[in-house]
Coordinates of C-alpha atoms (C1' of nucleotides) in Angstrom, one line a residue:
Chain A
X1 CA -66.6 -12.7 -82.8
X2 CA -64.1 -15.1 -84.2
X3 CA -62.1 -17.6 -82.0
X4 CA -59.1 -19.1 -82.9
X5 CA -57.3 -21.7 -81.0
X6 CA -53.8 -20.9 -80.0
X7 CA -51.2 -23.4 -79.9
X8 CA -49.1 -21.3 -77.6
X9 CA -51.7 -21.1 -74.8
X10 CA -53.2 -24.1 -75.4
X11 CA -56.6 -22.3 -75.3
X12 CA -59.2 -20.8 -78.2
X13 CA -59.4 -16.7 -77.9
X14 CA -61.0 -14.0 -79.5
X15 CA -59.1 -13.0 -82.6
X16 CA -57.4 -9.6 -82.8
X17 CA -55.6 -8.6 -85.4
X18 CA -52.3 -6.1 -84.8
X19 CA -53.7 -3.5 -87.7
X20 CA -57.3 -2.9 -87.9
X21 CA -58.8 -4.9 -90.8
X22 CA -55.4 -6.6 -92.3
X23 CA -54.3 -9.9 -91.3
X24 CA -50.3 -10.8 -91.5
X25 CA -50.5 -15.0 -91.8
X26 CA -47.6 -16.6 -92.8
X27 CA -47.8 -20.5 -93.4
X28 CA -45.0 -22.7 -93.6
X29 CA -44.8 -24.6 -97.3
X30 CA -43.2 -27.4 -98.2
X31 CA -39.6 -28.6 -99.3
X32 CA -39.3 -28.9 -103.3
X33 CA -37.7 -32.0 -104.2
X34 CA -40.3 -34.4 -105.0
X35 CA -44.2 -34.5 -105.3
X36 CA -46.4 -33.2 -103.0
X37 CA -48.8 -35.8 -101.4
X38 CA -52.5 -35.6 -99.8
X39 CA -51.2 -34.5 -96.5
X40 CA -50.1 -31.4 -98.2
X41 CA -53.2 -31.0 -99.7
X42 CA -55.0 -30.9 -96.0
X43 CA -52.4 -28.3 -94.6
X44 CA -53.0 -26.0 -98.0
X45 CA -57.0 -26.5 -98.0
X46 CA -56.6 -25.9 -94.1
X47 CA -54.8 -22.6 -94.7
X48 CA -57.3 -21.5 -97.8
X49 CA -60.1 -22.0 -95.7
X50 CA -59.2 -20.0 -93.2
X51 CA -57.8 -18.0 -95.6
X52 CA -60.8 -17.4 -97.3
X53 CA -63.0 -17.3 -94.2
X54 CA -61.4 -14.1 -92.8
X55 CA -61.5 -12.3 -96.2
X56 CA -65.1 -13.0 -96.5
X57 CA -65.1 -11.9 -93.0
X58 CA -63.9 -8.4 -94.4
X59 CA -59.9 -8.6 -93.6
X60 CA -57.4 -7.9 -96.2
X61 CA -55.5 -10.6 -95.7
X62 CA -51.3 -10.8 -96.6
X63 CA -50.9 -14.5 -97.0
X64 CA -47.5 -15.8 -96.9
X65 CA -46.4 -19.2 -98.2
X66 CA -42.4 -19.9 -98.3
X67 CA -40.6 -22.6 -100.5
X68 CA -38.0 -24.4 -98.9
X69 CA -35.8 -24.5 -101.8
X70 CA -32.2 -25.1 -100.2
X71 CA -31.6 -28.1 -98.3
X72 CA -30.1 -31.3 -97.8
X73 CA -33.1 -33.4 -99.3
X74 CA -32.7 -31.3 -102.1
X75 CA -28.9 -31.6 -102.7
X76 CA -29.1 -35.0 -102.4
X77 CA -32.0 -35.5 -105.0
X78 CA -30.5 -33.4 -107.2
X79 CA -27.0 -35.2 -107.1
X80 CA -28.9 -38.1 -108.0
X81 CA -30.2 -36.7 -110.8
X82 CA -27.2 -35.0 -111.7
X83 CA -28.9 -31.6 -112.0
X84 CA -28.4 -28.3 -110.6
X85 CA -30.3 -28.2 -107.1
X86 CA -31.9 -24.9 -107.4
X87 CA -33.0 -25.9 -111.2
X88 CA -34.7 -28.9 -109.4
X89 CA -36.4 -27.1 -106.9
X90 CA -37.5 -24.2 -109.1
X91 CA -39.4 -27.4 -111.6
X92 CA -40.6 -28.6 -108.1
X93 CA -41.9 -25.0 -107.1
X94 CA -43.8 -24.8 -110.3
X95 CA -45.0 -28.0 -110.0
X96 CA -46.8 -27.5 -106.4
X97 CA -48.2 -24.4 -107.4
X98 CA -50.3 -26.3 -110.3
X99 CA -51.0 -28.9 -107.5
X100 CA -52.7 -26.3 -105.2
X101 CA -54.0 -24.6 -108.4
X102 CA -55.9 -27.9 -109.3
X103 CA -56.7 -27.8 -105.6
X104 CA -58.6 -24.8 -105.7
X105 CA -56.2 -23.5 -103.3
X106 CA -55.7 -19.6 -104.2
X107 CA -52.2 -18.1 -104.3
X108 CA -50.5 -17.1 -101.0
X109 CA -50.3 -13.2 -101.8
X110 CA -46.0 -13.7 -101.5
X111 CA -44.5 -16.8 -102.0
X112 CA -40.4 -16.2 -100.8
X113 CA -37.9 -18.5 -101.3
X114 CA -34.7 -19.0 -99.3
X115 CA -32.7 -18.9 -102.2
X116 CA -33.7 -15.6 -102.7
X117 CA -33.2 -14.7 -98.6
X118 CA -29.7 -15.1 -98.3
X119 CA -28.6 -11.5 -97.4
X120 CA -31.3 -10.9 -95.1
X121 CA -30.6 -14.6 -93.5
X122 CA -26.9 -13.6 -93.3
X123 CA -27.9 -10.4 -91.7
X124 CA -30.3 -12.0 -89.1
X125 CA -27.6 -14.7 -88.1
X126 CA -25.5 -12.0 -87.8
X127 CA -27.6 -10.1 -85.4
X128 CA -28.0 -12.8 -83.1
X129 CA -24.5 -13.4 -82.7
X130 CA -23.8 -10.1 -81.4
X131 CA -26.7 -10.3 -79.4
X132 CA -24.8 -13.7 -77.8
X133 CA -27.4 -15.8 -78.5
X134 CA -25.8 -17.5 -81.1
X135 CA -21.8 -18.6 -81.9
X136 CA -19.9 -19.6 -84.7
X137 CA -18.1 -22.9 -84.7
X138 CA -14.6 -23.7 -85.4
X139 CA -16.0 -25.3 -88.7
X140 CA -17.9 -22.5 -89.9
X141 CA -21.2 -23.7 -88.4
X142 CA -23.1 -20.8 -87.1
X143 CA -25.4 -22.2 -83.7
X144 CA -27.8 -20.9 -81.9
X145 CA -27.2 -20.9 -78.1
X146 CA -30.8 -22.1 -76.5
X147 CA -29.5 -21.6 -73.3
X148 CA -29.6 -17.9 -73.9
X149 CA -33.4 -17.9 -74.4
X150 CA -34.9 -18.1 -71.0
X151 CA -38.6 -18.7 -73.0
X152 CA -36.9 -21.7 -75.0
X153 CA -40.0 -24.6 -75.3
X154 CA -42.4 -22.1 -74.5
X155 CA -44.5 -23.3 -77.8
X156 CA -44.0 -26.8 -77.4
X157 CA -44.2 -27.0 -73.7
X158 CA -40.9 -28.3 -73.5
X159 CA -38.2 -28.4 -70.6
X160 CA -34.5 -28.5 -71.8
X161 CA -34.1 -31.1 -68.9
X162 CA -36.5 -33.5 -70.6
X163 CA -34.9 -33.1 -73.8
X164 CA -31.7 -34.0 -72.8
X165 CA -33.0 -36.9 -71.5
X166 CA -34.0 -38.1 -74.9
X167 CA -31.9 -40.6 -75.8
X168 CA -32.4 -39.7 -79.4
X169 CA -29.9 -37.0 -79.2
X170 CA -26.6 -36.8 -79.7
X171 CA -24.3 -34.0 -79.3
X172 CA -22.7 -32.6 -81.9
X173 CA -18.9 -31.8 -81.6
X174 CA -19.7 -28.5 -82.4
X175 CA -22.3 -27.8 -80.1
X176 CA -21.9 -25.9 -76.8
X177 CA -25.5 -27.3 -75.6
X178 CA -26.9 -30.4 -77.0
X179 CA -30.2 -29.0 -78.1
X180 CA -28.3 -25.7 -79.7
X181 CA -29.9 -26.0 -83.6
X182 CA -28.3 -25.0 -86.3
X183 CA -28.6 -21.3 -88.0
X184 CA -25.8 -21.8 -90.7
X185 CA -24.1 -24.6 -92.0
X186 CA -20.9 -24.8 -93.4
X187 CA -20.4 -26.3 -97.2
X188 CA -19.1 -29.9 -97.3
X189 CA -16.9 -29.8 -100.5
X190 CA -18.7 -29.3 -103.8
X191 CA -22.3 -28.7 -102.2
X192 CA -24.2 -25.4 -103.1
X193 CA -22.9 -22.6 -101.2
X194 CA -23.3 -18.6 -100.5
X195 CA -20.6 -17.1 -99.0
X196 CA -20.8 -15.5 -95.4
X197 CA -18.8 -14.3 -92.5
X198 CA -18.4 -17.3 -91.4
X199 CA -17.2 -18.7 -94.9
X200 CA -19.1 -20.8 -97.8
X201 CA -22.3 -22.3 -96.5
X202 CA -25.8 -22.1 -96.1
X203 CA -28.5 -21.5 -94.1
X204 CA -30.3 -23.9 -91.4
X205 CA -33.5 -24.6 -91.6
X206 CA -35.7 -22.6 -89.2
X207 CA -33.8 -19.6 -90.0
X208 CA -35.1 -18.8 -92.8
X209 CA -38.9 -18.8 -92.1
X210 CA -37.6 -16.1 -89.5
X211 CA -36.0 -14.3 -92.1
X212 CA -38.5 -14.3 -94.7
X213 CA -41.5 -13.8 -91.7
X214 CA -39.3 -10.5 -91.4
X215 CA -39.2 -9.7 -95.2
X216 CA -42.7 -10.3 -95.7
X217 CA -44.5 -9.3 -93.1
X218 CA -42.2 -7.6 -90.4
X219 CA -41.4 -8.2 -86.8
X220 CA -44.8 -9.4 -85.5
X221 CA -47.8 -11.3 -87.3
X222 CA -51.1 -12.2 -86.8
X223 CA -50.8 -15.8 -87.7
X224 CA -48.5 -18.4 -88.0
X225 CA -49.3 -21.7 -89.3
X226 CA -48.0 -24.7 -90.7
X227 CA -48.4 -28.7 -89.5
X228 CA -48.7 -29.8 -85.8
X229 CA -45.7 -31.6 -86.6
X230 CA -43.6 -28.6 -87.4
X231 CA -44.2 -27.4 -83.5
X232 CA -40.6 -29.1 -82.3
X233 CA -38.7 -28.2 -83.4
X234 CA -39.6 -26.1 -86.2
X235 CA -41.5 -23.3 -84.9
X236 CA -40.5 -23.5 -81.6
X237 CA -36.4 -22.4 -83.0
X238 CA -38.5 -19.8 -85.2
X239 CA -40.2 -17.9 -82.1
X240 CA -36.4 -18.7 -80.0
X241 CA -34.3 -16.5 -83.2
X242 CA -37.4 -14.2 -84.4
X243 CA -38.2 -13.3 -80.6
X244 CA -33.9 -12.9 -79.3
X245 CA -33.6 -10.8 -82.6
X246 CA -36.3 -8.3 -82.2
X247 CA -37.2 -8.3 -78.4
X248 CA -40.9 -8.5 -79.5
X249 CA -43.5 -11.1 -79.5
X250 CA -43.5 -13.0 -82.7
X251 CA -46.8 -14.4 -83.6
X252 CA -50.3 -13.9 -81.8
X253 CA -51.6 -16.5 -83.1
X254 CA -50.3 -19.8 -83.6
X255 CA -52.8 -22.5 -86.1
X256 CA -51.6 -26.0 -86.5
X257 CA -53.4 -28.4 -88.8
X258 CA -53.5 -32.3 -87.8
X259 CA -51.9 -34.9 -90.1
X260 CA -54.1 -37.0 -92.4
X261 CA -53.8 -40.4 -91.0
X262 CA -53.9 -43.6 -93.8
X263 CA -54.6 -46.8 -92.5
X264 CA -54.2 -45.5 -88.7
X265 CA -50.7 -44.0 -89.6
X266 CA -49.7 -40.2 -90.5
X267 CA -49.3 -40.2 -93.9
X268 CA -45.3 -38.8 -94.5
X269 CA -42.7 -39.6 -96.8
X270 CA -40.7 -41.3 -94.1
X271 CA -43.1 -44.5 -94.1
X272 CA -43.5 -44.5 -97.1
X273 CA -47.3 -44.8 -97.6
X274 CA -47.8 -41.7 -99.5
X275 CA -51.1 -40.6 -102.2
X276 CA -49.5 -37.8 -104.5
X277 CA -51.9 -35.0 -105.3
X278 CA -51.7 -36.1 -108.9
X279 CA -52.8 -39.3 -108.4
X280 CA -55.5 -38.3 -106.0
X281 CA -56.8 -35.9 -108.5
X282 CA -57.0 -38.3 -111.5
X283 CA -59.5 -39.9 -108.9
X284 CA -61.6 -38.1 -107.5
X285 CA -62.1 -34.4 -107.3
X286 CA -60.6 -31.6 -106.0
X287 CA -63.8 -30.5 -103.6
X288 CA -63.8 -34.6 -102.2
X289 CA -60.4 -33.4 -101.2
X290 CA -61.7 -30.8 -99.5
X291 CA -65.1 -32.1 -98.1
X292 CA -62.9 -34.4 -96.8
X293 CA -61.1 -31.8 -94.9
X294 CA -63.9 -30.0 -94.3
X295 CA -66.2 -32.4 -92.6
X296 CA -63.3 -33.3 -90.0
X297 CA -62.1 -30.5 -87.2
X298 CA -58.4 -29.4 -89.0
X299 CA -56.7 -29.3 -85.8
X300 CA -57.6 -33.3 -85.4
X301 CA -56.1 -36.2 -87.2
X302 CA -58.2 -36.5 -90.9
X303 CA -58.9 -40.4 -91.8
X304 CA -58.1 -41.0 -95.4
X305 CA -59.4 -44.2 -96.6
X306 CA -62.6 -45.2 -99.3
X307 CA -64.9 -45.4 -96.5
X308 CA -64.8 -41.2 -95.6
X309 CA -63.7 -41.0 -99.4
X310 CA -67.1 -42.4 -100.7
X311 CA -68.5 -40.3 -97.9
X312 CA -67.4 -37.1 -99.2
X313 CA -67.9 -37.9 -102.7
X314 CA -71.6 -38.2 -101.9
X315 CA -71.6 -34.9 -99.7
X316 CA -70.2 -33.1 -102.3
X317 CA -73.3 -34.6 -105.0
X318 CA -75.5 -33.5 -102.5
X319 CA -74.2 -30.2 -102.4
X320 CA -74.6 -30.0 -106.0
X321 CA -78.0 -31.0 -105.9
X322 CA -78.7 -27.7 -104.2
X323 CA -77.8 -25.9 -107.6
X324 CA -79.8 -28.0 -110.1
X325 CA -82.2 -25.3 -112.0
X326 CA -85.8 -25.2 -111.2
X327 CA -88.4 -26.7 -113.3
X328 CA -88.9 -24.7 -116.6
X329 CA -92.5 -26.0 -116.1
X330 CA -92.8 -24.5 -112.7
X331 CA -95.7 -22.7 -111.4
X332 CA -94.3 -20.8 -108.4
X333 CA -94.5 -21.1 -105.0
X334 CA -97.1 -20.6 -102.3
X335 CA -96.1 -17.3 -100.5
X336 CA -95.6 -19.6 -97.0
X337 CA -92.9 -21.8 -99.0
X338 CA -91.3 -18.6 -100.4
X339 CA -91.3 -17.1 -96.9
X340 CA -89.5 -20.2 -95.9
X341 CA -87.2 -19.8 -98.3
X342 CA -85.9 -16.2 -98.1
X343 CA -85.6 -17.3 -94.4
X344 CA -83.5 -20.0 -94.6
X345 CA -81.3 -17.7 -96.5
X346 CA -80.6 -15.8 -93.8
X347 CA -80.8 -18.8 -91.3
X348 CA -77.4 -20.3 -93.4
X349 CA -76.0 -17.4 -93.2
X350 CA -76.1 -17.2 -89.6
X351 CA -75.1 -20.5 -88.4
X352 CA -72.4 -20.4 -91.3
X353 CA -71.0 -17.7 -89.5
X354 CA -71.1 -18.8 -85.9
X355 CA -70.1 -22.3 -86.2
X356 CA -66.5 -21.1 -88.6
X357 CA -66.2 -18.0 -85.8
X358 CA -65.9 -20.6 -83.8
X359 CA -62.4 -22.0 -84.6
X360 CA -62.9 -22.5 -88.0
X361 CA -65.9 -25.2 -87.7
X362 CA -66.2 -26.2 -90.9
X363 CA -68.2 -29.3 -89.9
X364 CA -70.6 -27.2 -88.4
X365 CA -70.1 -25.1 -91.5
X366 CA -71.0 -27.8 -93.7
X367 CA -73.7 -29.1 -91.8
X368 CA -75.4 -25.1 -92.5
X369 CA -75.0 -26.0 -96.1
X370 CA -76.5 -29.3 -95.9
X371 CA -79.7 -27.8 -94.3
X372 CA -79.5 -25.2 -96.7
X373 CA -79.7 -27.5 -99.2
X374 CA -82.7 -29.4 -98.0
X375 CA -84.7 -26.1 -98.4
X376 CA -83.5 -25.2 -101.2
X377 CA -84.4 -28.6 -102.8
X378 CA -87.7 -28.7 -100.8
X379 CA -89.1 -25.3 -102.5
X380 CA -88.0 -26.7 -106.5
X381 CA -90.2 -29.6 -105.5
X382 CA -92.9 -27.4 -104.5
X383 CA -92.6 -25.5 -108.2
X384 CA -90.1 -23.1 -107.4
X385 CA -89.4 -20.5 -110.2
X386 CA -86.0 -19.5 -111.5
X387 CA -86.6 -16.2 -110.2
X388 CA -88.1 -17.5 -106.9
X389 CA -84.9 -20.0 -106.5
X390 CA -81.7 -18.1 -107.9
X391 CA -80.9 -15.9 -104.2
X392 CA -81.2 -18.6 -102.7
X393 CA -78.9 -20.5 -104.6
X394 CA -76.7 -17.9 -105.2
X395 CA -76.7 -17.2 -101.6
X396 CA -75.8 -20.7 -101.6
X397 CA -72.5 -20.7 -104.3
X398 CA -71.1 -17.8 -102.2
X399 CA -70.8 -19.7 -98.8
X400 CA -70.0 -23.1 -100.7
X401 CA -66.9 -20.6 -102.2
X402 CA -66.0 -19.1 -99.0
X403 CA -65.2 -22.8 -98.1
X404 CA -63.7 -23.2 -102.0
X405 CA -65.9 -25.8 -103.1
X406 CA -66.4 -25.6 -106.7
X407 CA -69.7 -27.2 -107.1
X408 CA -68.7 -27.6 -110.7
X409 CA -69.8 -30.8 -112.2
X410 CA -67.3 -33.2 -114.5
X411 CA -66.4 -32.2 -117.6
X412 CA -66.0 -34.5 -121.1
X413 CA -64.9 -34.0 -124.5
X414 CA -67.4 -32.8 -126.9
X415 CA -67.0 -35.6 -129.0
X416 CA -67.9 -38.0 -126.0
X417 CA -70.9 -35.2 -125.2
X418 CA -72.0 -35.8 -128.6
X419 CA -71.6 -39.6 -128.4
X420 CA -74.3 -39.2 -125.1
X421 CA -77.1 -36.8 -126.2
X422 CA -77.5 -39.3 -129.5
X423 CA -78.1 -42.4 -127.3
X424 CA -80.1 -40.6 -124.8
X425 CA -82.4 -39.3 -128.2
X426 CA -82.5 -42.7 -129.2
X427 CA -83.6 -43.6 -125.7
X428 CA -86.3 -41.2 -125.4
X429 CA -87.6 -42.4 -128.9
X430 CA -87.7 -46.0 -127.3
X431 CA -89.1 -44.3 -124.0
X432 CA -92.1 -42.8 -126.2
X433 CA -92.8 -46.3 -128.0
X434 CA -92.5 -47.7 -124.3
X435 CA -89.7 -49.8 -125.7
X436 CA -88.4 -50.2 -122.4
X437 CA -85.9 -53.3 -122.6
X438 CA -84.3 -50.8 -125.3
X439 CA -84.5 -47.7 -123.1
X440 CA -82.7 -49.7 -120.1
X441 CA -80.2 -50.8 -122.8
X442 CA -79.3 -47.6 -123.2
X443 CA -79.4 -46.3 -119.7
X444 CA -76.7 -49.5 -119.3
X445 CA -74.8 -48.6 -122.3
X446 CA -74.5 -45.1 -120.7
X447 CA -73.8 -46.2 -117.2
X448 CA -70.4 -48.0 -118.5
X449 CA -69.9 -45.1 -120.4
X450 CA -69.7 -43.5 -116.8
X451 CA -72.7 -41.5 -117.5
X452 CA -75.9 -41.0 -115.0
X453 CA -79.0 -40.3 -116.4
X454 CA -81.8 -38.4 -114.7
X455 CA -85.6 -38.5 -115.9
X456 CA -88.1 -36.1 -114.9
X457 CA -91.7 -34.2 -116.4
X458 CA -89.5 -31.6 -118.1
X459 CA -87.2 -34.0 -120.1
X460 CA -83.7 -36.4 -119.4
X461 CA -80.8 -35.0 -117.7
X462 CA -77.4 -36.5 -116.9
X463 CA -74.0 -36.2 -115.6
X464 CA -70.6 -37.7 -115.5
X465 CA -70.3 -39.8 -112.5
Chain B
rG1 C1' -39.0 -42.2 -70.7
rG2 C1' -40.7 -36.8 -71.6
rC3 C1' -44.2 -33.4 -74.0
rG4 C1' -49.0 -32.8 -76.4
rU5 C1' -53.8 -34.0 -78.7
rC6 C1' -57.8 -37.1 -78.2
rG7 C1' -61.5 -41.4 -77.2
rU8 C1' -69.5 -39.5 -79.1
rG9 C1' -74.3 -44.6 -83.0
rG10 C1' -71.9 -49.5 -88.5
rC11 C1' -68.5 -45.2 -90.6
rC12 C1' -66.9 -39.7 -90.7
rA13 C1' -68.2 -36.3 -87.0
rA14 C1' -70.5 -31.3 -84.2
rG15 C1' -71.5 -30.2 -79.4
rU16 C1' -67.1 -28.3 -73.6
rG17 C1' -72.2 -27.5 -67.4
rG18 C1' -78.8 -27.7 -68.7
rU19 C1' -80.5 -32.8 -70.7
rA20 C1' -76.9 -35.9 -77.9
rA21 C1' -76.2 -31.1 -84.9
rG22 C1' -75.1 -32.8 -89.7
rG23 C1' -73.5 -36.3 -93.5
rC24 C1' -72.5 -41.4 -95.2
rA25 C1' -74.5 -46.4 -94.6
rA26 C1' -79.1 -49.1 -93.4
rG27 C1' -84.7 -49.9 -93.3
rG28 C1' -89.7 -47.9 -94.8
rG29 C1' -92.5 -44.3 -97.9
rU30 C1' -93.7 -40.4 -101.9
rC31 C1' -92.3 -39.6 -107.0
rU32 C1' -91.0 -42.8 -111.5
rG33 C1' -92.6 -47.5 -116.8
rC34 C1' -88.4 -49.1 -113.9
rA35 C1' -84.3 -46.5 -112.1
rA36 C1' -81.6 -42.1 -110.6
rA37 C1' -82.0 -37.6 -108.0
rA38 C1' -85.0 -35.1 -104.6
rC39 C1' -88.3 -35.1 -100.4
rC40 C1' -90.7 -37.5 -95.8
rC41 C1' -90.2 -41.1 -91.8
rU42 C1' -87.1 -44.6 -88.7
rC43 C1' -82.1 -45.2 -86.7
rA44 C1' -77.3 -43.3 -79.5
rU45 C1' -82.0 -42.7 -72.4
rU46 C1' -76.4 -42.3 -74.2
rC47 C1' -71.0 -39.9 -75.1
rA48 C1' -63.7 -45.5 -73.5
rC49 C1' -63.9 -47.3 -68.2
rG50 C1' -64.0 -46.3 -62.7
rG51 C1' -64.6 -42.7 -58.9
rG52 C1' -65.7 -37.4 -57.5
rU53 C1' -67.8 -32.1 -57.7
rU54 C1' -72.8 -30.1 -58.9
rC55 C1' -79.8 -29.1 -58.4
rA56 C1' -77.8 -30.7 -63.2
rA57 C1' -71.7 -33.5 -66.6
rA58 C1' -70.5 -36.2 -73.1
rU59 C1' -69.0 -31.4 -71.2
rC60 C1' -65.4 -29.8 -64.7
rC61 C1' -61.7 -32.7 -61.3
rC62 C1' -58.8 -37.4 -60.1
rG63 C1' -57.5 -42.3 -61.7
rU64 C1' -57.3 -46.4 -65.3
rC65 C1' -57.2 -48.3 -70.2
rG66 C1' -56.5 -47.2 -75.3
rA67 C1' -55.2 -44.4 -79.9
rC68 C1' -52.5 -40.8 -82.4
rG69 C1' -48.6 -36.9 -83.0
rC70 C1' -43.8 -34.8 -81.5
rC71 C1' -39.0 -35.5 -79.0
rU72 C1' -34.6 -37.3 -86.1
rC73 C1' -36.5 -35.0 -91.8
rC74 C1' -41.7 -34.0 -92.0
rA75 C1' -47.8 -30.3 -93.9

RNA sequence: GGCGUCGUGGCCAAGUGGUAAGGCAAGGGUCUGCAAAACCCUCAUUCACGGGUUCAAAUCCCGUCGACGCCUCCA
């Protein structure tokens, strides 16, 4: 049975879907005006995993990721840049979908836009402001009236009385209650604009997950997720509008992933002390990205630094070492070793399964693997066949997937390739003469060239490191 | 100031009432011409600190200290 922890209750409970079998999980994307950075990276590996956890799990799952693409980030970039804003944010769009591509991340089944919302957002505004919880300003400003919503903080466990005492916030002239958010904002001259009821504007920014929640994926869902630091005020004004609008509970399940601290701070664009996916990737790999995220707990903060880099970066090799063929020379295993094997199979399997039932363990998950791997290894030692080995390890690629590593080892160009297998035949020539001082040459030669060499009985592998 | 999450070995961490998973690092060994990889062994009587509940607590309760997040845009 899979737990989830619940940000609304603040406890972990059993997971029940609304419709037998599907899951309705909508995950709140980013804002397209600039590049994406590692902290996005967590949130979208957090979401595939899970993602890809319930669907091998057997659920269809409707995964919903939106683009903020209208905002005032956005307008301002683009006025910079003296370019259209929704031109930007469509080459900003394209480009974070590449990012999560080279991520391994798969596709959210719908990715909406807000830009392409606008009547439904119109609609919705409307309907809560003959519902009287929300007003329209003298200015055109369209507010929603958290006064109206007895449950208001019920997500964030938040008081209106504390709030207020914040000394952070001031009250706008157009407000009627300090903590009333907008739902639609009027257009300052010249900005991008839809018209509405209440004149040119455009939406606010919680609105529109509501809206395109709605679109997508209708009144209520299964899942809602997104950063812990979108719960205030983000999601909480997303349950206040969805849950005044259609009288029904919103979301069952609420799933917030932690930030990714770098040197002890949460890594935002705010601080400043941002990694871009890009420049991560032409680093290191995608899966030391996500052994990175998948030997921490996603609801806790992640460290980010070379130490717990280097850390995953040798998890991941040892992974891989799992998948290395067996011996062409082998001779087959004993039938106690076999027996061992085809158990720990199904011993994987199992606490695979019951440490990501429980809240999405992937440590735990991990740790299956790594065990797995040991046996795995164990029995090519012992003169494993190909035949006696491949369900095992193919037993083995399938959970790996379900957590989207790749496994795949680094690729070169074939000319480099080329430029390697005649200096490791030239070493092996040496090797035969026991011309060792030129073998090591080579090895060195190789090592600069950023290749590892590997020799065993059956010949001289290697790899790019 | 308010709300929330959390403090487990050198590092990353699992474990939420029954006597400390896993990985990295480190040390020793097998294998190897030497390496690399793999495999084997060693590595927390102890879970921030102080009380309490219990036959039994890292796990529950109270307090203290500390870290981080949110309260303004944020994954």
């Amino acid at each position: 049975m899979l737990k989830i922890y619940n940000t609304l209750t603040r406890k972990t409970e059993e997971f029940q879907t609304l419709e037998p079998g599907v899951v309705k999980m909508y995950v709140c994307g980013v804002t397209v005006y600039n590049d994406a950075h590692v902290g996005h990276a967590m949130s979208a590996i957090v979401f595939d995993i899970i993602r890809r956890y319930l669907e091998y799990r057997g659920y269809s799952v409707k995964h919903v990721m939106n683009y903020t693409d209208v905002d005032d980030k956005i307008i301002n970039r683009a006025n910079q840049l003296g370019e259209d804003p929704l031109t930007l944010s469509q080459r900003y769009i394209e480009d974070y979908a590449r990012d999560l591509a080279s991520l391994n991340v798969l596709p959210a089944t719908s990715t909406p836009q807000v830009s392409k919302t606008m009547p439904l957002i119109i609609e919705f505004v409307q309907g809560l402001i003959q519902k009287e919880a929300a007003y329209a300003a003298p200015n055109g400003d369209v507010y929603f009236s958290v006064t109206s919503d007895d449950d208001y903080g019920k997500l964030s466990g938040r008081k209106l009385d504390d709030m207020q005492a914040g000394a952070r916030i001031e009250v706008g002239e157009q407000k009627e209650h300090p903590m009333d958010f907008a739902l639609w904002k009027a257009a300052k001259p010249g900005e991008i604009s839809w018209d509405s009821p209440w004149g040119k504007g455009r939406p606010g920014w919680h609105i529109e997950c509501s809206a395109m929640n709605l679109a997508e994926l209708g009144e209520q869902i299964d899942i809602h997720g997104g950063g812990n630091d979108l719960i205030f005020p983000h999601h909480e004004n997303e349950i206040a509008q969805t849950e005044c609008y259609t009288g029904k509970d919103f979301a069952r399940y609420w799933v917030h992933n932690g930030m990714l601290q770098l040197g002890g701070e949460k890594m935002s664009k705010s601080i400043g002390n941002i990694i871009s996916i890009k420049e991560f990737l032409s680093k290191r790999s995608s899966d030391v990205m996500r052994m990175l995220v998948l030997n921490g707990t996603y609801r806790a903060p992640l460290m980010f630094n070379d130490e717990t880099l280097d850390a995953a970066e040798r998890n991941v090799e040892r992974l891989k070492s799992a998948l290395k063929p067996a011996s062409p020379s082998a001779s087959g295993l004993p039938a106690d070793i076999l027996s061992a094997l085809t158990a720990a199979i199904e011993t994987a399997k199992t606490s695979f399964t019951e440490a990501m039932d429980n809240d999405f363990n992937t440590a735990g998950a991990v740790a299956a693997l790594f065990e797995f791997s040991k046996s795995i290894n164990t029995a090519r030692d012992n003169g494993a066949t190909a035949e006696q080995i491949t369900p095992a390890q193919d037993a083995f690629r399938e959970l790996a997937g379900v957590l989207g590593l790749t496994l795949e080892e680094k690729k070169g160009s074939s000319e480099d390739e080329a430029r390697v297998n005649a200096l490791i035949e030239e070493r092996n020539r040496a090797r035969k003469e026991k011309n060792w001082a030129r073998s090591d040459e080579i090895r060195d030669q190789l090592k600069e060239m950023g290749v590892t060499l590997e020799d065993s009985k059956d010949g001289t592998t290697w790899k790019w490191s």
